[in-house]
mmCIF file of C-alpha atoms in Angstrom:
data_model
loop_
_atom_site.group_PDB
_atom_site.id
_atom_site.type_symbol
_atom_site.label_atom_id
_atom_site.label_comp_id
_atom_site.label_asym_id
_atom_site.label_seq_id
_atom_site.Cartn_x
_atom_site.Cartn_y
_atom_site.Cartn_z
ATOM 1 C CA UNK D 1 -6.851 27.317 -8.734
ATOM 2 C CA UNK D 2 -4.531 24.978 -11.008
ATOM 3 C CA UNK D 3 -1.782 23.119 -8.831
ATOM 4 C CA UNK D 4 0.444 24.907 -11.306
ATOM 5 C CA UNK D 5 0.194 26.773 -14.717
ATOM 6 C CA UNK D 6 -1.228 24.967 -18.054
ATOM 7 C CA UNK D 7 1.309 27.342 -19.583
ATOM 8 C CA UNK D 8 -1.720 28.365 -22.302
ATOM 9 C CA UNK D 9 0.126 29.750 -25.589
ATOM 10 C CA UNK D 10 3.172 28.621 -24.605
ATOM 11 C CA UNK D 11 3.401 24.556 -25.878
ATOM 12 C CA UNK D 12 6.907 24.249 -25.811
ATOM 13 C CA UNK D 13 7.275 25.101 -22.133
ATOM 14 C CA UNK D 14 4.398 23.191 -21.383
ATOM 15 C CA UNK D 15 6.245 20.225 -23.589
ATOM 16 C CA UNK D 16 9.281 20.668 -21.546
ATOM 17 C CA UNK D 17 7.382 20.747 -18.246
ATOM 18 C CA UNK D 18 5.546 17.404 -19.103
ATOM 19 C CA UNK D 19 8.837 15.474 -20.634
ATOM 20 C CA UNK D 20 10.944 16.099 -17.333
ATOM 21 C CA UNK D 21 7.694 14.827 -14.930
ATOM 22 C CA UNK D 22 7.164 11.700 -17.328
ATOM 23 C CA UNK D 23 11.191 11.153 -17.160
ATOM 24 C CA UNK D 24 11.035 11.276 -13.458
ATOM 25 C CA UNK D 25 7.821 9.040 -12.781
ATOM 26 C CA UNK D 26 9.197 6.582 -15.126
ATOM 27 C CA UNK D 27 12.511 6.130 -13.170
ATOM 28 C CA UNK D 28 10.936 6.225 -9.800
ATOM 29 C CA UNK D 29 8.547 3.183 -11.021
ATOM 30 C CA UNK D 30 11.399 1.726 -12.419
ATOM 31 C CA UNK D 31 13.708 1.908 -9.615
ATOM 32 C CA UNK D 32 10.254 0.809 -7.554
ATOM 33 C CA UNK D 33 10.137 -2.403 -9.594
ATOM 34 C CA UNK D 34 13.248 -3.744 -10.355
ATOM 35 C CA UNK D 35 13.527 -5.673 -7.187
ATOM 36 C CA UNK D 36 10.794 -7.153 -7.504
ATOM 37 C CA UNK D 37 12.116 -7.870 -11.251
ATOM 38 C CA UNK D 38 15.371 -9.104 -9.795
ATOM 39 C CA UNK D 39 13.108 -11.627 -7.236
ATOM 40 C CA UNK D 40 11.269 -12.989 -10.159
ATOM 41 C CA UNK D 41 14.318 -13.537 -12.443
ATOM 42 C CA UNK D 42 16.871 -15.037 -10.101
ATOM 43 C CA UNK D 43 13.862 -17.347 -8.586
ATOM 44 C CA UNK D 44 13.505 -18.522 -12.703
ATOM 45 C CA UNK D 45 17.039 -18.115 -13.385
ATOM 46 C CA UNK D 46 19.718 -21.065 -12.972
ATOM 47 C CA UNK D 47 20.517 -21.862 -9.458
ATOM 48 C CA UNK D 48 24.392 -22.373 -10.514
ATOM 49 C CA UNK D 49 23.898 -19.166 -12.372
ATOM 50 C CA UNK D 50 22.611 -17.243 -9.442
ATOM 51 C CA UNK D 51 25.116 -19.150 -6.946
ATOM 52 C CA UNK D 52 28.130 -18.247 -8.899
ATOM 53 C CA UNK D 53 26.668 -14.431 -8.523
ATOM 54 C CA UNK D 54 26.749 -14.023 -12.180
ATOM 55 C CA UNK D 55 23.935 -11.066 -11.930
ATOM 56 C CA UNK D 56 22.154 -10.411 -15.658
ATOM 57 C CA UNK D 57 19.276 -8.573 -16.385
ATOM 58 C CA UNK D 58 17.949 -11.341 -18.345
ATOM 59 C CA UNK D 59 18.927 -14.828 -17.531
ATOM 60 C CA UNK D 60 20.386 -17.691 -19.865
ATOM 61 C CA UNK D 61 17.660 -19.703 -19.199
ATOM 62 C CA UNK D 62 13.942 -20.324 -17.213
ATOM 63 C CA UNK D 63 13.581 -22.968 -14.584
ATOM 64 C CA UNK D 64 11.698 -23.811 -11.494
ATOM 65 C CA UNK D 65 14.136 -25.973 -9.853
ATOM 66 C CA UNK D 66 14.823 -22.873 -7.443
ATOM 67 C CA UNK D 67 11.305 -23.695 -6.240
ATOM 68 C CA UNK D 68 12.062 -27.218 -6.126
ATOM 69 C CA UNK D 69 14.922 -26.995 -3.542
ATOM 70 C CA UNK D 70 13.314 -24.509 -1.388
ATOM 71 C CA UNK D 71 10.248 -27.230 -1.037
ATOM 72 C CA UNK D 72 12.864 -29.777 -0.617
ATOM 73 C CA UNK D 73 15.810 -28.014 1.185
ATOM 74 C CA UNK D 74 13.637 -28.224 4.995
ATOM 75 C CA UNK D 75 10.757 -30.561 5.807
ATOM 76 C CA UNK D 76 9.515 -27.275 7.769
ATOM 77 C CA UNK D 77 9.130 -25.289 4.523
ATOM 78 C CA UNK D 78 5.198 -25.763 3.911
ATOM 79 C CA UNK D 79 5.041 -25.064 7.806
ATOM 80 C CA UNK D 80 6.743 -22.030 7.520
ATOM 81 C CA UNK D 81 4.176 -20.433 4.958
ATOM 82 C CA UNK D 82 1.186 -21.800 7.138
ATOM 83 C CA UNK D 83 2.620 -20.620 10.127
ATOM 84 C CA UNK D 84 2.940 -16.768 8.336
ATOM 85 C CA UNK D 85 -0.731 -17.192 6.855
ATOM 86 C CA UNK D 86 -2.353 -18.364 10.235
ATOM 87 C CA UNK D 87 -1.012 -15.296 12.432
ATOM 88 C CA UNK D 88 -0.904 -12.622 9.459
ATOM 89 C CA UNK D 89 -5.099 -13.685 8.946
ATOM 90 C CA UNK D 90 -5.442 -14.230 12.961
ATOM 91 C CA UNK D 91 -3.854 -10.986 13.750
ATOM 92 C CA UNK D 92 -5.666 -8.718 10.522
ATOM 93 C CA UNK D 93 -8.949 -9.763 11.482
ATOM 94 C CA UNK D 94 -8.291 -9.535 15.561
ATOM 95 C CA UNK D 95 -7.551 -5.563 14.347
ATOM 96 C CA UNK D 96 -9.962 -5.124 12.111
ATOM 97 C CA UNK D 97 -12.731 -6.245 14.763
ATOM 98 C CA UNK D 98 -11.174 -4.260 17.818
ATOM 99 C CA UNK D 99 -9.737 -1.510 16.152
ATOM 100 C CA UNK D 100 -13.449 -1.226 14.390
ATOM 101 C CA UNK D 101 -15.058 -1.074 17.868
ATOM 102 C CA UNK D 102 -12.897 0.870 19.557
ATOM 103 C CA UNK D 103 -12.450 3.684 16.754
ATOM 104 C CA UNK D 104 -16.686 3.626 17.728
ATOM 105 C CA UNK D 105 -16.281 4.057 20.778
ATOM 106 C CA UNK D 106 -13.856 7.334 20.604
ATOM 107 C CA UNK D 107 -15.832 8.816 17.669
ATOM 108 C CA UNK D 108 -19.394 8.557 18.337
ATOM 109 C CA UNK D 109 -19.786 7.430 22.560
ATOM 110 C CA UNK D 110 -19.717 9.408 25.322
ATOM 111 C CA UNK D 111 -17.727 8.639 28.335
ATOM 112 C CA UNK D 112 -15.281 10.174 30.887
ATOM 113 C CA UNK D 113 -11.539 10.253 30.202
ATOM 114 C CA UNK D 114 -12.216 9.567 26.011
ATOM 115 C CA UNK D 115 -9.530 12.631 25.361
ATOM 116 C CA UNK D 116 -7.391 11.915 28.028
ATOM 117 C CA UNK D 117 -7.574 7.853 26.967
ATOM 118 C CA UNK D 118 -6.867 8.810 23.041
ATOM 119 C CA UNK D 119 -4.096 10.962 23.788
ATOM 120 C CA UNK D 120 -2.467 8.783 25.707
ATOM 121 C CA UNK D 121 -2.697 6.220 22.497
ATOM 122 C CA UNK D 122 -1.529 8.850 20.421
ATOM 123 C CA UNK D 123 1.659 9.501 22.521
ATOM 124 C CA UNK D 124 2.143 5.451 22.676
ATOM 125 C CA UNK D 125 2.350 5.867 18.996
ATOM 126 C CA UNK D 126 5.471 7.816 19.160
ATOM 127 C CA UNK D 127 7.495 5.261 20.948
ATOM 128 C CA UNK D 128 9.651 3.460 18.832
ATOM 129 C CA UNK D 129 9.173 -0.475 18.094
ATOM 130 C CA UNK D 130 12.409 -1.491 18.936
ATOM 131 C CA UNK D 131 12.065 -0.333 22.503
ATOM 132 C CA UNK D 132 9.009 -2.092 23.268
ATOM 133 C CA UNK D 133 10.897 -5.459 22.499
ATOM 134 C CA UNK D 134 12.771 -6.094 24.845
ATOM 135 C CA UNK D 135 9.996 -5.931 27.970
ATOM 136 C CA UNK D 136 7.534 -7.231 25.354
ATOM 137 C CA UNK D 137 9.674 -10.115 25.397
ATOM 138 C CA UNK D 138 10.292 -10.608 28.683
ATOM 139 C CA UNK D 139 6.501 -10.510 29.662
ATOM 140 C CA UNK D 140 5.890 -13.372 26.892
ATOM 141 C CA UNK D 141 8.657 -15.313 28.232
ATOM 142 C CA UNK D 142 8.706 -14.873 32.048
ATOM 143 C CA UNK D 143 5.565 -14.053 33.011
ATOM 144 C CA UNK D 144 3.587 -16.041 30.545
ATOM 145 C CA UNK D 145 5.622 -18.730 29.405
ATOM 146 C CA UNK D 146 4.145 -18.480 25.509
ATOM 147 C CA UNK D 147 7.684 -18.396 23.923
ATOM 148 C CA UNK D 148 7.414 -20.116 20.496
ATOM 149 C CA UNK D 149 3.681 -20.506 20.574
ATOM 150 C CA UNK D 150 0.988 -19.097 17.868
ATOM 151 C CA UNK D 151 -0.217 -17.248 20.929
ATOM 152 C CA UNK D 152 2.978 -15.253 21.434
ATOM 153 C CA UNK D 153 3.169 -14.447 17.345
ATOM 154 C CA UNK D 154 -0.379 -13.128 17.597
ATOM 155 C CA UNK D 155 -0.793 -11.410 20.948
ATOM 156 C CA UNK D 156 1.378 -8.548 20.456
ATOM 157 C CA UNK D 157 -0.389 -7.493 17.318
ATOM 158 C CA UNK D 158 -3.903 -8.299 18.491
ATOM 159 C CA UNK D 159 -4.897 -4.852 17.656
ATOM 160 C CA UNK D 160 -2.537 -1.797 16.703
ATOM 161 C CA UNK D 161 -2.881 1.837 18.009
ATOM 162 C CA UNK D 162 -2.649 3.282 14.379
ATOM 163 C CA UNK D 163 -5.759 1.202 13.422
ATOM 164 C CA UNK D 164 -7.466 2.717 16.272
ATOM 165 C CA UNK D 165 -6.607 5.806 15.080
ATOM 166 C CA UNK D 166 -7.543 5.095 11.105
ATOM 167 C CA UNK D 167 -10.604 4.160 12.382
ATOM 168 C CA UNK D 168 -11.677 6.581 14.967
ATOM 169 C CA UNK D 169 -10.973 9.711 11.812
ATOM 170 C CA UNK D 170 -13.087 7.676 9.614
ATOM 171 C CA UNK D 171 -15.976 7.431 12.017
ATOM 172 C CA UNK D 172 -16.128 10.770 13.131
ATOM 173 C CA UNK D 173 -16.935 11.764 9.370
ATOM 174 C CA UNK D 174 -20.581 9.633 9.596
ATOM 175 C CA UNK D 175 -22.942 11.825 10.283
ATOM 176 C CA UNK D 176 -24.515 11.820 13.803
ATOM 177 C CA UNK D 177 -27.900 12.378 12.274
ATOM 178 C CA UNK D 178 -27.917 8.927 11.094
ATOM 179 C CA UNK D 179 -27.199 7.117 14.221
ATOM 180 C CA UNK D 180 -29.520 9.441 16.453
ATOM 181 C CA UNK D 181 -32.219 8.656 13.793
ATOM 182 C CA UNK D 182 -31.396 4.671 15.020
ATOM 183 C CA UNK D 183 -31.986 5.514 18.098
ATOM 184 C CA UNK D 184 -35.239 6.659 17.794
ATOM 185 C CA UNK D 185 -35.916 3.425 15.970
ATOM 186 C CA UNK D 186 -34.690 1.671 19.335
ATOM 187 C CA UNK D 187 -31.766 0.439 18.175
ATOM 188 C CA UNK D 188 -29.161 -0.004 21.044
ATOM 189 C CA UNK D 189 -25.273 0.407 20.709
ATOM 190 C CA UNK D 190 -24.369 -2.610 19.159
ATOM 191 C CA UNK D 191 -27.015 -2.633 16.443
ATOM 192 C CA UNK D 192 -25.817 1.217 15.470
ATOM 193 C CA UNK D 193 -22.183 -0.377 15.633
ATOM 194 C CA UNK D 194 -22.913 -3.916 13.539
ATOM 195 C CA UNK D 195 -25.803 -2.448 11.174
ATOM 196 C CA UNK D 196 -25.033 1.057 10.378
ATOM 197 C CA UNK D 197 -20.987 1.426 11.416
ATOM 198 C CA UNK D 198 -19.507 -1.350 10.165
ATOM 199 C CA UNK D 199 -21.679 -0.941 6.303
ATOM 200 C CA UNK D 200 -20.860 2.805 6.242
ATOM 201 C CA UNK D 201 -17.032 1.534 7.071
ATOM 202 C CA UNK D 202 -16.130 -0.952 4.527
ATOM 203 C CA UNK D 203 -13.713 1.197 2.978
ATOM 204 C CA UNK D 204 -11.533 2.270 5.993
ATOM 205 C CA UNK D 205 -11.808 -1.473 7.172
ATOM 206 C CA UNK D 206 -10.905 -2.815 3.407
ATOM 207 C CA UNK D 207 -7.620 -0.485 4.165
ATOM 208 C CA UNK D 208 -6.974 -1.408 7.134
ATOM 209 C CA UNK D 209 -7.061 -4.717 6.200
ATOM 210 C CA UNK D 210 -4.284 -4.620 3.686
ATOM 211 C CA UNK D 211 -1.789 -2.968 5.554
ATOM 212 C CA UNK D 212 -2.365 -4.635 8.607
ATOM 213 C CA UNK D 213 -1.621 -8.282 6.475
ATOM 214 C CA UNK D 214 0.647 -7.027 4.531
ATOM 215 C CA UNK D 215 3.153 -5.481 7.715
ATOM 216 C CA UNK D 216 2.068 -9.193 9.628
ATOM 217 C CA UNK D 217 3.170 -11.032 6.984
ATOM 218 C CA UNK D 218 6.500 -8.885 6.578
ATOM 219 C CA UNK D 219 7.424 -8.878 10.551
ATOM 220 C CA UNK D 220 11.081 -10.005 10.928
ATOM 221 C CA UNK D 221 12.205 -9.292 13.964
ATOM 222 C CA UNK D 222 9.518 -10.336 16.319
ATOM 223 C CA UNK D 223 9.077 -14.064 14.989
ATOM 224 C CA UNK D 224 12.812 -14.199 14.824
ATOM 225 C CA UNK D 225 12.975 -12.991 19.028
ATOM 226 C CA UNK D 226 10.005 -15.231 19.999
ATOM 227 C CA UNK D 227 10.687 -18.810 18.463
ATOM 228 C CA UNK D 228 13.478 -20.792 19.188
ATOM 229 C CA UNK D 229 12.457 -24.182 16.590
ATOM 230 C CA UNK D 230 12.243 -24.212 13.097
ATOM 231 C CA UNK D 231 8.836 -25.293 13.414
ATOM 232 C CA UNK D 232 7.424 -22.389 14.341
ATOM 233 C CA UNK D 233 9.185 -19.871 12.107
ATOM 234 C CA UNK D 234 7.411 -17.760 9.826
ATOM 235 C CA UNK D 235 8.465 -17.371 6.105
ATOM 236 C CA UNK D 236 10.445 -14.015 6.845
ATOM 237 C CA UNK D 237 12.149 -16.285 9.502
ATOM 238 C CA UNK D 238 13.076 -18.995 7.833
ATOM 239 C CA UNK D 239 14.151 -17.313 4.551
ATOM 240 C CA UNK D 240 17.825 -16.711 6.960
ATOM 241 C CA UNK D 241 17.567 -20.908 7.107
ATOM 242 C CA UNK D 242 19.192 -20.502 2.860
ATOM 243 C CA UNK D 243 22.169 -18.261 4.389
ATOM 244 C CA UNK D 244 25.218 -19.998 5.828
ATOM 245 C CA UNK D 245 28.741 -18.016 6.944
ATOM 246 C CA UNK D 246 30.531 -18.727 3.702
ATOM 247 C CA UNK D 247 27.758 -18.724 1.534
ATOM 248 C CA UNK D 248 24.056 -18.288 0.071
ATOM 249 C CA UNK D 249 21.733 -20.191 -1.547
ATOM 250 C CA UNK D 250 20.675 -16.976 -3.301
ATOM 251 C CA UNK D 251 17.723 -18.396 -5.974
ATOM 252 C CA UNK D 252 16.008 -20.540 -3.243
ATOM 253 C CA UNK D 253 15.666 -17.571 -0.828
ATOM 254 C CA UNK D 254 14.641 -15.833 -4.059
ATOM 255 C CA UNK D 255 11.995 -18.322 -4.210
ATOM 256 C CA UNK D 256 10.952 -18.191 -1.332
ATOM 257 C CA UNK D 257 10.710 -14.811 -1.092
ATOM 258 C CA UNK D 258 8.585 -14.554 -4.663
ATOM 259 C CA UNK D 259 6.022 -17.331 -3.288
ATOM 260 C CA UNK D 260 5.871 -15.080 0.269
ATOM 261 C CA UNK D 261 5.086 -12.045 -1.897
ATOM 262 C CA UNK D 262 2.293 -13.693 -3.511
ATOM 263 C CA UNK D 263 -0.574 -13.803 -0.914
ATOM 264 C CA UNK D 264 -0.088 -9.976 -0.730
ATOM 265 C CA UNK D 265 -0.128 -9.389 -4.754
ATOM 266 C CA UNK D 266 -3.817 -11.602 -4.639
ATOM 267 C CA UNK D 267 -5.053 -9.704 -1.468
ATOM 268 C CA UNK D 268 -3.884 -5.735 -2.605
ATOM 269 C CA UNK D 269 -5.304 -7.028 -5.991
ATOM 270 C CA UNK D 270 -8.679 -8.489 -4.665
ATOM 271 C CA UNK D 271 -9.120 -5.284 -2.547
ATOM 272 C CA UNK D 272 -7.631 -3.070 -4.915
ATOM 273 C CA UNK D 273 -11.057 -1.023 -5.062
ATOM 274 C CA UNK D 274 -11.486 -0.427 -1.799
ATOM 275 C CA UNK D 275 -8.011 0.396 -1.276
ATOM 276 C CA UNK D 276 -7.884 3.123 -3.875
ATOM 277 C CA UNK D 277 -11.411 4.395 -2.849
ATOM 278 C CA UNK D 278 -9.765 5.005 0.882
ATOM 279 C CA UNK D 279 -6.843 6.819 -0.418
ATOM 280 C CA UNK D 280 -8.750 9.223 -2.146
ATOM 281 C CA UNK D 281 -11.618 9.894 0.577
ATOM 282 C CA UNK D 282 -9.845 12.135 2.525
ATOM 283 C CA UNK D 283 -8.435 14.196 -0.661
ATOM 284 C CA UNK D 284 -12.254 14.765 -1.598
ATOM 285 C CA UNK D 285 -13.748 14.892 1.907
ATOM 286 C CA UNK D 286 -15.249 19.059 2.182
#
């Protein structure tokens, strides 16, 4: 059964049908892109143009010296972008690894407590980031003295329960057959999980590896709570550096912001495959 009628003999509804869904996917993607558009031009646009707020869909003229003076305005700028690459990388592969094994262990092992441990995950799920801050916080800073360290930027996001979850519904889809026949072949648990899991799992991983970078590299508020020197600010963090009370050095941040959006562009791109192969599994799965 048709999602809904080919409207056979009847080419002018069918006309009229198409015309309004084209009309509305074409402003959704254009109301999608235009910020990014906006990013772009005001990062090439004049930086007295884009100061004065003197907003134009196409600028008066094309220049990098946006991207000069956000290289220039702080000597912490380059530090900035390494300090967002180091914990976005740290803390996607830290998930990908744990989040990998432990969506093994609830799918395909045995042991006692696996529902009531998985449902207790699920429920932590439902608690709402902003009220884990605050204790998250103080732990970091009381208990374990890491405030503004690479170890209190990565920690919290070692591994997430959502990735757990991706994982474990991915798993449970490979068929048992195949690991019992490893078995057999005397093949212990961590052969099944390295030789046979993690092969059968590249696209769920390839997935989870984009969204987990791409939300890293796009956490505000943490980085901002946790770091108290310039130093160790992220990119998110010290785009805020360009805004002052009585004004903003609005093509700069725009700069800024365009070369922070770039890693994710060349890593959606590069996994672009795999990333379109694992939103489509589950549509064709049965």
């Amino acid at each position: 059964m048709a999602l809904y009628s080919n409207h056979t003999g009847r080419p002018r509804v069918r006309f009229t049908r198409n015309a309004i869904i084209f009309t509305a996917l074409l402003l959704f993607a254009l109301a999608t892109i235009f910020p990014i558009y906006f990013m772009v031009v005001s990062a090439l646009g004049d930086p007295v143009e884009a100061g004065a707020v003197s907003y134009s869909i196409f600028p008066s003229k094309f220049t990098l010296a946006s991207f000069k003076f956000f290289f220039e305005y702080s000597e912490y700028s380059y530090r900035w972008i390494l300090n967002s690459l180091v914990v976005a990388v740290a803390v996607t592969v830290s998930n990908v690894v744990f989040a990998s094994m432990a969506g093994f262990a609830f799918s395909k092992l045995k042991f006692r407590g696996k529902n009531v441990l998985f449902g207790i995950l699920l429920v932590s799920m439902m608690i709402p980031y902003q009220v884990t801050q605050v204790p998250l916080y103080i732990l970091m800073v009381n208990i374990f003295e890491l405030q503004n360290t690479y170890r209190a930027l990565i920690l919290p996001g070692i591994v997430t329960v959502y990735n757990i979850f991706l994982a474990k519904q991915f798993m449970s889809s490979i068929p048992n057959e195949i690991l019992e026949s490893a078995k057999m072949e005397g093949c212990n648990q961590f052969t099944i999980y390295m030789k046979i899991i993690l092969p059968l799992s590249k696209t769920v991983l390839a997935v989870m590896a984009i969204l987990t970078f791409m939300d890293s590299w796009n956490t505000f508020f943490w980085p901002l709570l946790i770091t108290n020197s310039m130093e160790m600010q992220t990119i998110q963090v010290g785009l805020k550096n360009f805004r002052f009370a009585n004004t903003t050095y609005i093509a700069p941040m725009m700069a800024g912001a365009a070369i922070s959006a770039l890693p994710m562009f060349i890593l959606f791109f590069s996994l672009q495959k795999y990333f379109l192969e694992g939103v489509t599994v589950g549509a064709v799965k049965g």
